[in-house]
Amino acid sequence: MAEKLDTGASLDDLKTFEGTMSLIDSKEFIKKNLLFALDHYGDRVKFVGPDCGLKGWNPPQVAYELLRRTYEVIKDVKTSSKGYC
């Protein structure tokens, strides 16, 4: 969400389904944040997931997309050469 709002998107841009979907952070942004956390906290990171609750995302497809992107990033980081997770 922060990624989209940082670009200066207007409230009217976010009122549509596509606008709501655009609030979900990109996989690149999620990966950047995950790698930062892993570099900073190391083995103390026990669980990884979205940075917010999912109940407020309406329609449910938005929450699903956030979970899907997060899962793909975690899977990618697990198989990366850094050996995280």
mmCIF file of C-alpha atoms in Angstrom:
data_model
loop_
_atom_site.group_PDB
_atom_site.id
_atom_site.type_symbol
_atom_site.label_atom_id
_atom_site.label_comp_id
_atom_site.label_asym_id
_atom_site.label_seq_id
_atom_site.Cartn_x
_atom_site.Cartn_y
_atom_site.Cartn_z
ATOM 1 C CA MET A 1 0.000 0.000 0.000
ATOM 2 C CA ALA A 2 2.752 2.409 0.915
ATOM 3 C CA GLU A 3 4.395 1.838 -2.442
ATOM 4 C CA LYS A 4 1.305 3.100 -4.311
ATOM 5 C CA LEU A 5 0.547 5.959 -1.942
ATOM 6 C CA ASP A 6 4.145 7.160 -2.130
ATOM 7 C CA THR A 7 3.625 7.774 -5.857
ATOM 8 C CA GLY A 8 0.979 10.404 -5.045
ATOM 9 C CA ALA A 9 -2.076 8.448 -6.199
ATOM 10 C CA SER A 10 -5.337 10.323 -5.696
ATOM 11 C CA LEU A 11 -8.240 8.926 -3.709
ATOM 12 C CA ASP A 12 -10.372 8.800 -6.868
ATOM 13 C CA ASP A 13 -7.781 6.512 -8.471
ATOM 14 C CA LEU A 14 -8.265 4.028 -5.639
ATOM 15 C CA LYS A 15 -12.077 3.759 -5.644
ATOM 16 C CA THR A 16 -12.269 1.125 -8.379
ATOM 17 C CA PHE A 17 -11.439 -2.585 -8.151
ATOM 18 C CA GLU A 18 -8.298 -1.972 -10.197
ATOM 19 C CA GLY A 19 -7.386 0.911 -7.903
ATOM 20 C CA THR A 20 -7.804 -1.263 -4.833
ATOM 21 C CA MET A 21 -5.713 -4.012 -6.440
ATOM 22 C CA SER A 22 -3.017 -1.446 -7.189
ATOM 23 C CA LEU A 23 -2.623 -0.820 -3.450
ATOM 24 C CA ILE A 24 -1.028 -4.224 -2.993
ATOM 25 C CA ASP A 25 2.742 -3.958 -2.858
ATOM 26 C CA SER A 26 4.663 -5.446 -5.761
ATOM 27 C CA LYS A 27 6.637 -8.648 -5.332
ATOM 28 C CA GLU A 28 9.824 -6.604 -5.690
ATOM 29 C CA PHE A 29 8.797 -4.297 -2.832
ATOM 30 C CA ILE A 30 7.794 -7.247 -0.622
ATOM 31 C CA LYS A 31 11.096 -8.981 -1.386
ATOM 32 C CA LYS A 32 13.105 -5.858 -0.589
ATOM 33 C CA ASN A 33 11.402 -5.577 2.803
ATOM 34 C CA LEU A 34 11.800 -9.288 3.546
ATOM 35 C CA LEU A 35 15.504 -9.275 2.703
ATOM 36 C CA PHE A 36 16.005 -6.180 4.853
ATOM 37 C CA ALA A 37 14.302 -7.909 7.801
ATOM 38 C CA LEU A 38 16.328 -11.090 7.304
ATOM 39 C CA ASP A 39 19.584 -9.133 7.073
ATOM 40 C CA HIS A 40 18.705 -7.144 10.179
ATOM 41 C CA TYR A 41 17.155 -9.856 12.379
ATOM 42 C CA GLY A 42 18.649 -13.047 10.937
ATOM 43 C CA ASP A 43 17.622 -16.243 12.718
ATOM 44 C CA ARG A 44 15.245 -14.322 14.982
ATOM 45 C CA VAL A 45 12.742 -14.168 12.102
ATOM 46 C CA LYS A 46 10.485 -17.142 12.792
ATOM 47 C CA PHE A 47 7.378 -16.267 10.774
ATOM 48 C CA VAL A 48 6.876 -14.284 7.576
ATOM 49 C CA GLY A 49 3.612 -12.930 6.238
ATOM 50 C CA PRO A 50 1.884 -9.799 4.999
ATOM 51 C CA ASP A 51 2.543 -6.665 7.012
ATOM 52 C CA CYS A 52 -1.137 -6.053 7.755
ATOM 53 C CA GLY A 53 -4.332 -7.844 8.608
ATOM 54 C CA LEU A 54 -6.265 -9.282 5.701
ATOM 55 C CA LYS A 55 -9.789 -8.846 7.047
ATOM 56 C CA GLY A 56 -10.048 -5.242 5.892
ATOM 57 C CA TRP A 57 -9.239 -5.989 2.270
ATOM 58 C CA ASN A 58 -12.449 -5.937 0.294
ATOM 59 C CA PRO A 59 -13.132 -7.727 -2.024
ATOM 60 C CA PRO A 60 -11.458 -10.951 -0.839
ATOM 61 C CA GLN A 61 -9.538 -11.214 -4.128
ATOM 62 C CA VAL A 62 -7.334 -8.373 -2.880
ATOM 63 C CA ALA A 63 -6.348 -10.315 0.247
ATOM 64 C CA TYR A 64 -5.775 -13.425 -1.873
ATOM 65 C CA GLU A 65 -3.478 -11.513 -4.236
ATOM 66 C CA LEU A 66 -1.460 -10.140 -1.319
ATOM 67 C CA LEU A 67 -1.067 -13.656 0.102
ATOM 68 C CA ARG A 68 -0.113 -15.035 -3.325
ATOM 69 C CA ARG A 69 2.584 -12.413 -3.848
ATOM 70 C CA THR A 70 3.923 -12.885 -0.335
ATOM 71 C CA TYR A 71 4.048 -16.669 -0.822
ATOM 72 C CA GLU A 72 5.901 -16.316 -4.127
ATOM 73 C CA VAL A 73 8.477 -13.999 -2.559
ATOM 74 C CA ILE A 74 9.035 -16.357 0.380
ATOM 75 C CA LYS A 75 9.431 -19.298 -2.012
ATOM 76 C CA ASP A 76 11.895 -17.298 -4.121
ATOM 77 C CA VAL A 77 13.950 -16.211 -1.119
ATOM 78 C CA LYS A 78 14.052 -19.772 0.239
ATOM 79 C CA THR A 79 15.591 -21.011 -3.006
ATOM 80 C CA SER A 80 17.973 -18.081 -3.402
ATOM 81 C CA SER A 81 21.696 -18.389 -2.839
ATOM 82 C CA LYS A 82 21.515 -16.487 0.469
ATOM 83 C CA GLY A 83 19.974 -19.537 2.094
ATOM 84 C CA TYR A 84 17.423 -17.636 4.147
ATOM 85 C CA CYS A 85 14.359 -19.256 5.709
#
